[in-house]
Amino acid sequence: MRKRIVYASSLLLAGSLLLSACSGESASPADPGTGTSVGDPSGEAPAATNLLTEKIPASDISKLPQTAVQRTDTVIVGLTDPSGSFTPYFSQSGYDGNVASLLYTSLISSDAEGLPVADYAESYDVSEDGLTYTFHLPEKGTFSDGSPLTSEDVAFTWTLLHDKAYDGDTDITLMKVKGGLAYKEGKADSIEGINIIDPYTISVTLEEPNATALLNLGGNVLSKAYYGKDYKFGELTYLQKLHSAPLGNGPYILEKFLPGQEVRFTANEHYLKGKPSVERFIYKTSQGDTWQFLETGEVDLASYTATQENIDKLKGLGYVDILPYTPSTYGYFQLNLENEQMKEKEVRQAITYGLNRQAIYVDANQGAGEVANIPAAPISWSYTEEGINPYEYNPEKAKELLDAAGWTVGGDGIREKDGKKLSIHYLGSKSPATDIFIAVAKENFAEIGIDFQPEVFADFNALVSKVESKDYDMAAFSTPMLRDPSEGVIQFIDGSLPGYDNPKVKELYAKGLATVDTEERKAVYQELYQILNDELPVIFTFYRKSVYANNGRLENVSISPYQGIAQSLPEWKIEQ
């Protein structure tokens, strides 16, 4: 079993502070955004009438606070405090992944449609049978210390991820590289399917086609000289001392990490695409109000729920550009399926019917959100509503399901079964959105006879530790930015959710990877989504609609729904 709680490939924003994309990281806390104003959280709020669809440029840059004006070579963006493990594939949280995404550039990335495109690699080839992938590396490519990046480094990275001692978030065995399993089991000294053709050309052969091979094999590259100097099969503990001192090939170099304060970066003069124009970048990790940070000029970019109220307030500042943003993510409640009450599908369905998700995620955000019912975002080509139960708020239906499952109402109004009360120990991250959820959930669950016990964490890593200890019933998370539909469902098939094992789901997952034909894959995912929508191994919550506001002096800012700020950051410039 790998150590992760859930699968994630790149991280969603939390607490209105920007997270950029990074492959293979943990989930982030669920939070539809801050800066939202609501009255009665269980009542209806006015719907947004003019959600933003195009960029609104700054109207009066002269209003920019002096704190920001004085920064001529530095950009500051907010981020929830990372743990300090910044080596790709070994991150302890998605926030570590945000740091790593600036330090490393992957061989392959995603375009605006979510399809693979060469990034650090110059090009790639795929054999006619779809089994062999050849990557062509740039001859002038280097790591940030000036050492060359070659095929040897790519081969080392793939080999390391096949090591039996590797317990990080990336399960490369799902790619079924020829000879990969034999190496992992110690039956071979090398991996048969990895072929170094020359110093800048490398191929990898799979046992069967996989639609995500380019994205998953074309990830970040680890320096063999740095990370592999002490490598011995089955022994990876030596890497721990390197995680806080990463060596990458990305646009920035880690200068210093000050826990609870900031992560400092400097531009990489050896970056393949040219040294970034912005000399210094800082992730501000200290706690505080995002609106205040933006209004005082302490941060240059922040995100907010896309309510009309928030958009109007941002317009009033005058000195920020406003960008609409819909990420390829979904929110959900992770359930402890090893707890008796959560094992029952009827209970999970009753919880979903009995919770007014429309009020929490849509009405309270003035329409800047959408209720989720499947593990794919509406911007995904795999998204469907056909055959999907919307689980509209229906407390009477919830009561019927609980009655049928044998949960009877006790004298105190709480349901009981076999001498045990129906109680939900909920874990969430501290935020205004969590406050709204708790207020509504307490009322909703009391009505259907469920005892609701919320526990809120200011520190995301503490929440993760609590989930790992299995001392919970329900915990709020959001997925990372999902590059491919398979990434939205992998947590249901790879053991990330203890207590859930459906052979049919696994069969469909494999079928969805076995072809690159989009229409064929759509049909597979439609069937898969219908099963997950019925069984609810997690409870789907919301899709986000956000806006980003950035210092109007910043040029070339764009936010990828698949890679966040990491893709455009090297092109940012500060207009003087």
Coordinates of C-alpha atoms in Angstrom, one line a residue:
M1 CA 0.0 0.0 0.0
R2 CA 1.4 3.4 -0.9
K3 CA 1.3 6.1 1.8
R4 CA -1.0 8.5 0.0
I5 CA -4.6 9.1 1.1
V6 CA -6.0 9.6 -2.4
Y7 CA -4.6 9.9 -5.8
A8 CA -3.8 13.3 -7.2
S9 CA -1.8 14.5 -10.1
S10 CA -1.7 18.2 -9.6
L11 CA -3.1 20.4 -7.0
L12 CA -6.2 22.5 -6.6
L13 CA -6.3 25.9 -4.9
A14 CA -7.0 25.9 -1.2
G15 CA -8.1 28.9 0.9
S16 CA -8.0 31.1 -2.1
L17 CA -4.2 30.9 -2.4
L18 CA -2.9 29.7 -5.7
L19 CA -1.5 26.2 -6.3
S20 CA 0.2 25.3 -9.5
A21 CA 0.2 21.9 -11.1
C22 CA 2.5 19.0 -10.2
S23 CA 2.1 15.4 -11.2
G24 CA 1.4 12.7 -8.7
E25 CA 0.6 14.7 -5.5
S26 CA -1.8 14.4 -2.6
A27 CA -5.2 16.0 -2.5
S28 CA -5.9 19.5 -1.1
P29 CA -8.5 20.5 1.4
A30 CA -11.8 21.2 -0.1
D31 CA -12.8 24.9 -0.1
P32 CA -15.0 26.5 -2.7
G33 CA -13.1 29.8 -2.1
T34 CA -12.9 32.7 0.4
G35 CA -14.1 36.2 0.2
T36 CA -17.7 35.0 -0.2
S37 CA -20.4 36.9 1.7
V38 CA -23.5 35.1 2.8
G39 CA -26.3 35.7 5.2
D40 CA -28.1 32.6 6.4
P41 CA -25.9 29.8 5.2
S42 CA -28.8 27.4 4.8
G43 CA -30.9 29.9 2.9
E44 CA -30.8 31.1 -0.6
A45 CA -28.3 33.7 -1.8
P46 CA -28.7 35.8 -4.9
A47 CA -27.4 34.0 -7.9
A48 CA -24.7 35.6 -10.0
T49 CA -26.1 37.3 -13.0
N50 CA -22.9 38.0 -14.9
L51 CA -20.2 35.4 -14.2
L52 CA -16.9 36.5 -15.8
T53 CA -16.0 34.9 -19.1
E54 CA -13.2 37.1 -20.3
K55 CA -10.2 38.9 -18.8
I56 CA -10.8 42.3 -17.3
P57 CA -7.6 44.4 -17.4
A58 CA -6.6 46.8 -14.6
S59 CA -8.4 50.1 -14.9
D60 CA -6.1 52.3 -12.9
I61 CA -2.6 50.9 -12.2
S62 CA -1.7 54.1 -10.3
K63 CA -3.7 52.8 -7.4
L64 CA -1.2 49.9 -6.9
P65 CA -0.1 49.9 -3.3
Q66 CA 3.5 51.2 -2.7
T67 CA 4.4 47.8 -1.2
A68 CA 3.9 46.2 -4.6
V69 CA 5.3 49.1 -6.5
Q70 CA 8.6 48.8 -4.7
R71 CA 9.0 45.2 -5.8
T72 CA 10.8 45.5 -9.1
D73 CA 12.2 42.0 -9.4
T74 CA 10.0 39.8 -7.2
V75 CA 6.6 38.2 -7.4
I76 CA 4.7 37.0 -4.3
V77 CA 1.9 34.4 -4.4
G78 CA 0.1 32.8 -1.4
L79 CA 0.3 29.1 -0.7
T80 CA -0.7 26.9 2.2
D81 CA 2.4 25.8 4.1
P82 CA 4.2 22.8 2.5
S83 CA 6.0 20.1 4.5
G84 CA 9.4 20.6 2.9
S85 CA 9.6 17.5 0.8
F86 CA 10.3 19.0 -2.6
T87 CA 11.5 16.0 -4.7
P88 CA 8.9 15.0 -7.3
Y89 CA 7.3 11.7 -6.6
F90 CA 8.1 12.0 -2.9
S91 CA 6.0 15.0 -1.9
Q92 CA 4.1 14.7 1.4
S93 CA 1.3 17.1 0.3
G94 CA 0.1 18.8 -2.8
Y95 CA 1.7 22.0 -1.5
D96 CA 5.1 20.4 -1.7
G97 CA 4.1 19.6 -5.3
N98 CA 3.4 23.3 -6.0
V99 CA 7.0 24.1 -5.0
A100 CA 8.4 21.3 -7.1
S101 CA 6.4 22.4 -10.1
L102 CA 8.6 25.6 -10.3
L103 CA 11.8 23.6 -9.8
Y104 CA 11.2 20.9 -12.4
T105 CA 9.9 20.8 -16.0
S106 CA 8.3 17.6 -17.2
L107 CA 9.2 16.0 -20.6
I108 CA 5.5 16.1 -21.6
S109 CA 2.8 18.5 -20.5
S110 CA -0.9 19.2 -21.4
D111 CA -2.2 21.7 -23.9
A112 CA -5.3 23.8 -23.5
E113 CA -7.5 20.8 -24.4
G114 CA -5.8 18.5 -21.9
L115 CA -3.9 16.6 -24.6
P116 CA -0.2 15.7 -24.3
V117 CA 2.4 18.0 -25.9
A118 CA 6.2 18.0 -25.8
D119 CA 7.5 20.4 -23.1
Y120 CA 11.1 19.8 -22.0
A121 CA 11.4 17.0 -24.5
E122 CA 12.0 18.3 -28.1
S123 CA 9.6 15.7 -29.5
Y124 CA 8.3 12.2 -29.0
D125 CA 7.3 9.2 -31.2
V126 CA 4.8 6.4 -30.6
S127 CA 5.0 3.1 -32.5
E128 CA 2.1 1.9 -34.6
D129 CA 1.1 -0.7 -32.1
G130 CA 1.0 1.9 -29.3
L131 CA 3.5 0.0 -27.2
T132 CA 6.8 1.9 -27.6
Y133 CA 7.3 5.6 -26.7
T134 CA 10.5 7.3 -27.8
F135 CA 11.5 10.6 -26.2
H136 CA 14.0 13.0 -27.9
L137 CA 15.8 15.2 -25.4
P138 CA 17.4 18.6 -26.1
E139 CA 21.2 18.3 -26.4
K140 CA 21.7 21.6 -24.6
G141 CA 19.4 20.7 -21.7
T142 CA 20.8 20.8 -18.1
F143 CA 19.8 20.7 -14.5
S144 CA 20.0 23.9 -12.5
D145 CA 23.6 23.2 -11.5
G146 CA 24.7 23.2 -15.1
S147 CA 25.1 19.4 -15.3
P148 CA 23.7 17.8 -18.5
L149 CA 20.3 16.1 -18.5
T150 CA 20.5 12.9 -20.6
S151 CA 18.8 9.7 -21.3
E152 CA 20.6 8.2 -18.3
D153 CA 18.7 10.5 -16.0
V154 CA 15.4 9.5 -17.6
A155 CA 16.2 5.8 -17.3
F156 CA 17.2 6.3 -13.6
T157 CA 13.9 8.1 -12.8
W158 CA 11.8 5.3 -14.3
T159 CA 14.0 2.7 -12.6
L160 CA 13.7 4.4 -9.2
L161 CA 10.0 4.5 -9.4
H162 CA 10.0 0.7 -10.0
D163 CA 12.0 0.1 -6.9
K164 CA 10.3 -2.2 -4.3
A165 CA 11.1 0.4 -1.6
Y166 CA 9.4 3.2 -3.4
D167 CA 6.2 4.1 -1.6
G168 CA 5.3 7.6 -3.0
D169 CA 2.3 8.8 -4.9
T170 CA 3.2 7.7 -8.4
D171 CA 2.4 4.1 -9.3
I172 CA 4.4 3.6 -12.4
T173 CA 3.6 -0.1 -12.4
L174 CA 0.2 0.9 -13.8
M175 CA 2.0 1.7 -17.1
K176 CA 3.1 -2.0 -17.3
V177 CA 6.6 -1.3 -18.6
K178 CA 8.0 -4.4 -20.1
G179 CA 10.2 -6.1 -17.4
G180 CA 9.1 -3.5 -14.8
L181 CA 7.5 -5.9 -12.5
A182 CA 10.4 -8.3 -12.7
Y183 CA 12.7 -5.6 -11.5
K184 CA 10.4 -4.5 -8.7
E185 CA 10.3 -8.1 -7.5
G186 CA 14.1 -8.4 -7.6
K187 CA 14.0 -10.9 -10.4
A188 CA 16.0 -8.7 -12.8
D189 CA 18.9 -6.3 -12.5
S190 CA 17.4 -3.9 -15.0
I191 CA 14.1 -3.1 -16.7
E192 CA 13.9 -4.8 -20.1
G193 CA 11.5 -2.2 -21.7
I194 CA 13.9 0.8 -21.1
N195 CA 16.2 1.3 -24.0
I196 CA 18.8 4.1 -24.0
I197 CA 19.4 4.7 -27.8
D198 CA 21.9 7.5 -27.4
P199 CA 22.6 10.2 -24.8
Y200 CA 19.6 12.2 -25.9
T201 CA 17.2 9.6 -27.1
I202 CA 15.4 7.0 -25.0
S203 CA 12.5 4.6 -25.5
V204 CA 10.3 2.6 -23.3
T205 CA 8.1 -0.4 -24.3
L206 CA 4.9 -1.3 -22.6
E207 CA 3.3 -4.7 -22.3
E208 CA -0.1 -3.3 -23.4
P209 CA -1.3 0.1 -24.8
N210 CA -2.0 2.8 -22.2
A211 CA -3.7 6.1 -23.1
T212 CA -1.9 8.0 -20.3
A213 CA 1.6 6.7 -21.1
L214 CA 2.9 9.9 -22.5
L215 CA 1.8 12.0 -19.6
N216 CA 2.8 9.5 -16.9
L217 CA 6.2 8.5 -18.4
G218 CA 6.9 12.0 -19.6
G219 CA 7.0 13.4 -16.1
N220 CA 9.8 15.1 -14.1
V221 CA 13.3 13.8 -14.5
L222 CA 15.6 13.2 -11.5
S223 CA 19.4 13.7 -11.8
K224 CA 21.1 10.3 -11.6
A225 CA 24.3 12.0 -10.4
Y226 CA 22.5 13.7 -7.6
Y227 CA 19.6 11.4 -6.6
G228 CA 21.2 8.2 -7.7
K229 CA 24.7 8.6 -6.3
D230 CA 24.0 6.3 -3.3
Y231 CA 21.2 4.2 -5.0
K232 CA 20.9 0.6 -4.1
F233 CA 17.9 -1.5 -5.0
G234 CA 15.5 -1.8 -2.1
E235 CA 17.0 1.0 -0.1
L236 CA 15.7 4.6 -0.6
T237 CA 16.0 6.1 2.8
Y238 CA 19.2 8.0 1.7
L239 CA 16.9 10.2 -0.5
Q240 CA 15.2 11.8 2.6
K241 CA 18.1 14.1 3.2
L242 CA 17.8 15.4 -0.4
H243 CA 14.1 16.3 -0.4
S244 CA 14.7 19.7 1.2
A245 CA 17.6 20.5 -1.2
P246 CA 16.1 19.6 -4.6
L247 CA 18.0 19.7 -7.9
G248 CA 15.7 20.2 -10.9
N249 CA 15.6 21.5 -14.4
G250 CA 12.8 24.0 -14.0
P251 CA 12.6 27.8 -14.3
Y252 CA 13.5 28.4 -10.6
I253 CA 15.9 27.2 -8.0
L254 CA 15.0 26.8 -4.3
E255 CA 16.7 29.5 -2.3
K256 CA 15.2 29.0 1.2
F257 CA 12.2 27.4 2.9
L258 CA 11.0 29.2 6.0
P259 CA 8.2 27.0 7.5
G260 CA 5.1 29.0 8.3
Q261 CA 6.5 32.1 6.5
E262 CA 7.6 31.6 2.9
V263 CA 9.3 29.6 0.2
R264 CA 11.9 31.7 -1.7
F265 CA 13.0 31.0 -5.3
T266 CA 15.6 32.5 -7.6
A267 CA 15.5 32.4 -11.4
N268 CA 17.5 29.5 -13.0
E269 CA 20.1 30.8 -15.4
H270 CA 20.4 27.3 -16.9
Y271 CA 16.7 27.0 -17.7
L272 CA 16.3 25.4 -21.2
K273 CA 13.9 28.1 -22.4
G274 CA 15.9 31.0 -21.0
K275 CA 16.3 32.5 -17.6
P276 CA 12.9 33.9 -16.4
S277 CA 12.4 37.6 -16.5
V278 CA 11.2 37.7 -12.9
E279 CA 14.4 37.2 -10.8
R280 CA 12.7 36.2 -7.6
F281 CA 9.5 34.4 -6.7
I282 CA 8.1 33.8 -3.3
Y283 CA 5.3 31.6 -2.0
K284 CA 4.0 33.4 1.0
T285 CA 2.9 30.7 3.5
S286 CA 2.0 32.8 6.5
Q287 CA -1.6 32.8 7.6
G288 CA -3.8 35.8 6.9
D289 CA -6.7 37.3 5.0
T290 CA -6.3 37.0 1.3
W291 CA -8.2 40.1 0.6
Q292 CA -6.0 42.1 3.0
F293 CA -2.8 40.7 1.3
L294 CA -4.0 41.7 -2.1
E295 CA -5.3 45.2 -0.9
T296 CA -2.0 46.0 0.8
G297 CA 0.1 44.7 -2.0
E298 CA 1.7 41.9 0.0
V299 CA 0.8 39.4 -2.7
D300 CA 0.7 39.8 -6.5
L301 CA -1.9 37.1 -7.3
A302 CA -4.8 35.5 -5.5
S303 CA -8.0 33.6 -6.3
Y304 CA -11.5 34.0 -5.2
T305 CA -14.9 32.4 -5.8
A306 CA -16.4 33.9 -8.9
T307 CA -19.3 35.6 -7.3
Q308 CA -20.5 38.9 -8.8
E309 CA -19.8 40.5 -5.4
N310 CA -16.2 39.4 -5.5
I311 CA -15.8 40.5 -9.2
D312 CA -17.2 43.9 -8.4
K313 CA -14.9 44.3 -5.4
L314 CA -11.9 43.4 -7.5
K315 CA -12.9 45.8 -10.2
G316 CA -13.1 48.5 -7.5
L317 CA -9.4 48.0 -6.6
G318 CA -8.5 49.2 -10.1
Y319 CA -4.9 47.9 -10.1
V320 CA -5.6 44.2 -10.7
D321 CA -6.3 42.2 -13.9
I322 CA -9.1 39.7 -13.3
L323 CA -9.0 36.3 -15.0
P324 CA -11.9 33.8 -15.1
Y325 CA -10.8 30.2 -14.2
T326 CA -12.5 26.8 -14.2
P327 CA -10.1 24.1 -13.1
S328 CA -10.2 20.4 -14.1
T329 CA -11.0 19.3 -10.6
Y330 CA -13.8 18.1 -8.3
G331 CA -14.4 18.2 -4.6
Y332 CA -15.4 15.2 -2.5
F333 CA -15.8 13.8 0.9
Q334 CA -13.4 10.9 1.5
L335 CA -15.1 8.3 3.6
N336 CA -13.7 5.8 6.1
L337 CA -15.1 2.7 4.4
E338 CA -13.7 0.5 7.2
N339 CA -16.1 2.0 9.7
E340 CA -19.2 -0.1 9.9
Q341 CA -21.8 2.6 9.0
M342 CA -19.8 3.8 6.0
K343 CA -19.7 0.3 4.6
E344 CA -23.4 0.5 3.8
K345 CA -24.2 2.0 0.4
E346 CA -27.7 3.0 1.7
V347 CA -26.0 5.1 4.4
R348 CA -23.7 6.8 1.9
Q349 CA -26.6 7.5 -0.4
A350 CA -28.7 8.8 2.5
I351 CA -25.9 11.2 3.5
T352 CA -25.8 12.5 0.0
Y353 CA -29.6 13.0 -0.3
G354 CA -29.7 14.5 3.2
L355 CA -27.1 17.2 2.6
N356 CA -28.2 20.4 0.8
R357 CA -25.2 20.6 -1.5
Q358 CA -26.9 23.2 -3.7
A359 CA -27.2 25.6 -0.7
I360 CA -23.6 25.0 0.4
Y361 CA -21.7 25.0 -2.9
V362 CA -23.9 27.0 -5.3
D363 CA -26.3 29.3 -3.5
A364 CA -23.9 30.4 -0.8
N365 CA -21.4 31.3 -3.6
Q366 CA -24.0 33.2 -5.6
G367 CA -23.9 30.6 -8.4
A368 CA -20.1 30.5 -8.6
G369 CA -20.0 26.7 -8.2
E370 CA -21.8 23.6 -9.4
V371 CA -22.8 20.4 -7.5
A372 CA -20.6 17.4 -8.5
N373 CA -21.9 13.9 -9.0
I374 CA -19.1 12.1 -10.8
P375 CA -15.3 12.1 -10.7
A376 CA -14.8 14.4 -13.7
A377 CA -15.1 18.1 -14.1
P378 CA -17.5 19.6 -16.7
I379 CA -14.6 20.8 -18.8
S380 CA -13.4 17.2 -19.3
W381 CA -14.2 15.5 -22.6
S382 CA -15.4 12.5 -20.6
Y383 CA -18.0 14.5 -18.6
T384 CA -21.6 13.2 -18.8
E385 CA -24.9 13.6 -17.0
E386 CA -26.5 10.7 -18.8
G387 CA -27.7 8.0 -16.4
I388 CA -26.3 10.0 -13.5
N389 CA -28.3 10.4 -10.3
P390 CA -28.1 14.1 -9.2
Y391 CA -29.0 13.3 -5.6
E392 CA -31.0 16.5 -5.2
Y393 CA -31.6 17.5 -1.6
N394 CA -34.3 15.2 -0.3
P395 CA -34.3 14.5 3.4
E396 CA -37.4 12.3 3.1
K397 CA -35.6 10.0 0.7
A398 CA -32.6 10.0 3.0
K399 CA -34.9 8.9 5.9
E400 CA -36.4 6.1 3.8
L401 CA -33.0 4.7 2.9
L402 CA -31.9 4.8 6.6
D403 CA -35.1 3.1 7.7
A404 CA -34.6 0.4 5.1
A405 CA -31.0 -0.1 6.3
G406 CA -32.2 -0.7 9.8
W407 CA -31.2 2.6 11.4
T408 CA -34.0 3.5 13.7
V409 CA -34.5 6.9 15.4
G410 CA -33.7 6.8 19.2
G411 CA -35.1 8.8 22.0
D412 CA -32.6 11.6 21.5
G413 CA -33.4 11.8 17.8
I414 CA -30.2 10.1 16.7
R415 CA -30.5 6.8 14.7
E416 CA -29.2 3.6 16.1
K417 CA -28.5 0.1 14.9
D418 CA -27.1 -2.9 16.8
G419 CA -26.6 -0.6 19.8
K420 CA -24.5 1.9 17.9
K421 CA -25.5 5.5 17.1
L422 CA -25.2 6.8 13.6
S423 CA -22.5 9.5 14.0
I424 CA -20.2 11.2 11.5
H425 CA -16.8 12.5 12.7
Y426 CA -16.0 15.1 10.0
L427 CA -12.6 16.6 9.3
G428 CA -12.2 19.9 7.4
S429 CA -9.8 22.7 6.8
K430 CA -10.3 26.1 8.5
S431 CA -11.9 28.5 6.1
P432 CA -15.1 30.5 5.7
A433 CA -16.4 27.9 3.3
T434 CA -15.9 25.2 5.9
D435 CA -17.9 27.3 8.4
I436 CA -20.7 27.5 5.9
F437 CA -20.6 23.8 5.3
I438 CA -20.7 22.9 9.0
A439 CA -23.6 25.3 9.7
V440 CA -25.7 23.6 7.0
A441 CA -24.6 20.1 7.7
K442 CA -25.5 20.3 11.4
E443 CA -29.0 21.2 10.5
N444 CA -29.4 18.8 7.6
F445 CA -28.0 15.8 9.4
A446 CA -30.0 16.5 12.6
E447 CA -33.1 16.4 10.5
I448 CA -32.4 12.9 9.2
G449 CA -31.1 11.6 12.6
I450 CA -27.4 11.7 12.2
D451 CA -25.1 12.9 14.9
F452 CA -22.6 15.3 13.3
Q453 CA -19.2 15.9 15.0
P454 CA -17.0 18.3 13.0
E455 CA -13.3 18.8 13.6
V456 CA -11.5 21.7 11.9
F457 CA -7.8 22.0 11.2
A458 CA -5.8 25.2 10.5
D459 CA -2.9 23.0 9.3
F460 CA -3.5 20.8 6.3
N461 CA -0.7 18.4 7.3
A462 CA -2.4 17.8 10.6
L463 CA -5.6 16.9 8.8
V464 CA -3.8 14.4 6.6
S465 CA -2.2 12.8 9.7
K466 CA -5.7 12.4 11.2
V467 CA -7.0 10.8 8.1
E468 CA -4.0 8.5 7.9
S469 CA -4.7 7.4 11.5
K470 CA -8.2 6.4 10.4
D471 CA -9.7 8.5 13.2
Y472 CA -12.6 9.9 11.1
D473 CA -15.7 9.1 9.1
M474 CA -15.7 11.8 6.5
A475 CA -13.0 14.3 5.4
A476 CA -13.2 17.1 2.8
F477 CA -10.8 17.2 -0.1
S478 CA -10.5 18.5 -3.6
T479 CA -8.7 16.7 -6.3
P480 CA -5.7 18.1 -8.1
M481 CA -6.0 19.4 -11.6
L482 CA -6.8 16.2 -13.6
R483 CA -5.0 15.9 -17.0
D484 CA -6.9 12.7 -18.0
P485 CA -10.2 11.1 -17.0
S486 CA -8.3 8.1 -15.6
E487 CA -6.7 10.4 -13.0
G488 CA -10.1 11.2 -11.6
V489 CA -11.0 7.6 -10.9
I490 CA -7.7 5.9 -10.0
Q491 CA -8.3 6.3 -6.3
F492 CA -11.1 3.9 -6.7
I493 CA -9.0 1.1 -8.1
D494 CA -5.5 1.4 -6.7
G495 CA -6.0 0.8 -3.0
S496 CA -6.0 4.5 -2.0
L497 CA -9.5 4.0 -0.5
P498 CA -9.2 1.1 2.0
G499 CA -12.5 -0.8 2.1
Y500 CA -13.4 -0.3 -1.5
D501 CA -12.7 -3.0 -4.1
N502 CA -15.0 -3.4 -7.1
P503 CA -13.7 -5.7 -9.9
K504 CA -16.0 -4.1 -12.5
V505 CA -14.6 -0.7 -11.7
K506 CA -11.1 -2.1 -12.2
E507 CA -12.1 -3.7 -15.4
L508 CA -13.5 -0.5 -16.9
Y509 CA -10.5 1.5 -15.7
A510 CA -8.2 -0.9 -17.6
K511 CA -10.5 -0.8 -20.7
G512 CA -10.5 3.0 -20.7
L513 CA -6.7 3.0 -20.9
A514 CA -6.4 0.3 -23.5
T515 CA -7.4 2.6 -26.4
V516 CA -6.5 6.2 -27.4
D517 CA -9.8 6.6 -29.3
T518 CA -11.7 9.3 -27.5
E519 CA -15.1 8.2 -28.4
E520 CA -14.4 4.6 -27.2
R521 CA -13.1 6.0 -24.0
K522 CA -16.1 8.2 -23.5
A523 CA -18.4 5.2 -23.6
V524 CA -16.2 3.4 -21.0
Y525 CA -16.1 6.3 -18.6
Q526 CA -19.9 6.8 -18.9
E527 CA -20.4 3.3 -17.6
L528 CA -17.7 3.7 -15.0
Y529 CA -19.2 7.0 -13.7
Q530 CA -22.7 5.5 -13.4
I531 CA -21.3 2.8 -11.1
L532 CA -19.4 5.2 -8.9
N533 CA -22.4 7.6 -8.9
D534 CA -24.5 4.7 -7.5
E535 CA -22.0 3.2 -5.1
L536 CA -20.6 6.5 -3.8
P537 CA -17.3 5.2 -2.4
V538 CA -16.7 8.9 -1.9
I539 CA -19.4 11.6 -1.8
F540 CA -19.0 14.1 -4.6
T541 CA -19.5 17.7 -3.6
F542 CA -18.7 20.5 -6.0
Y543 CA -17.0 21.9 -9.1
R544 CA -15.3 25.2 -8.7
K545 CA -15.8 28.5 -10.6
S546 CA -13.1 31.0 -9.7
V547 CA -11.4 34.2 -10.7
Y548 CA -7.8 35.2 -10.3
A549 CA -6.7 38.7 -9.6
N550 CA -3.1 39.7 -10.4
N551 CA -1.0 42.8 -10.0
G552 CA -1.7 44.8 -13.2
R553 CA 2.0 45.3 -13.8
L554 CA 2.4 41.6 -14.4
E555 CA 2.5 40.7 -18.0
N556 CA 1.8 37.3 -19.7
V557 CA -0.1 35.8 -16.8
S558 CA -2.3 32.9 -17.6
I559 CA -3.7 30.0 -15.6
S560 CA -3.9 26.5 -17.1
P561 CA -6.8 24.3 -16.0
Y562 CA -4.3 21.4 -16.1
Q563 CA -1.1 23.0 -14.8
G564 CA -2.0 26.1 -12.9
I565 CA 0.6 29.0 -13.0
A566 CA 3.6 26.7 -13.6
Q567 CA 3.2 26.8 -17.3
S568 CA 3.1 30.5 -17.8
L569 CA 5.3 31.7 -14.9
P570 CA 8.6 31.6 -16.8
E571 CA 7.1 34.1 -19.3
W572 CA 5.9 36.6 -16.6
K573 CA 7.3 40.1 -16.7
I574 CA 7.0 43.0 -14.3
E575 CA 6.2 46.2 -16.2
Q576 CA 8.4 49.0 -14.8

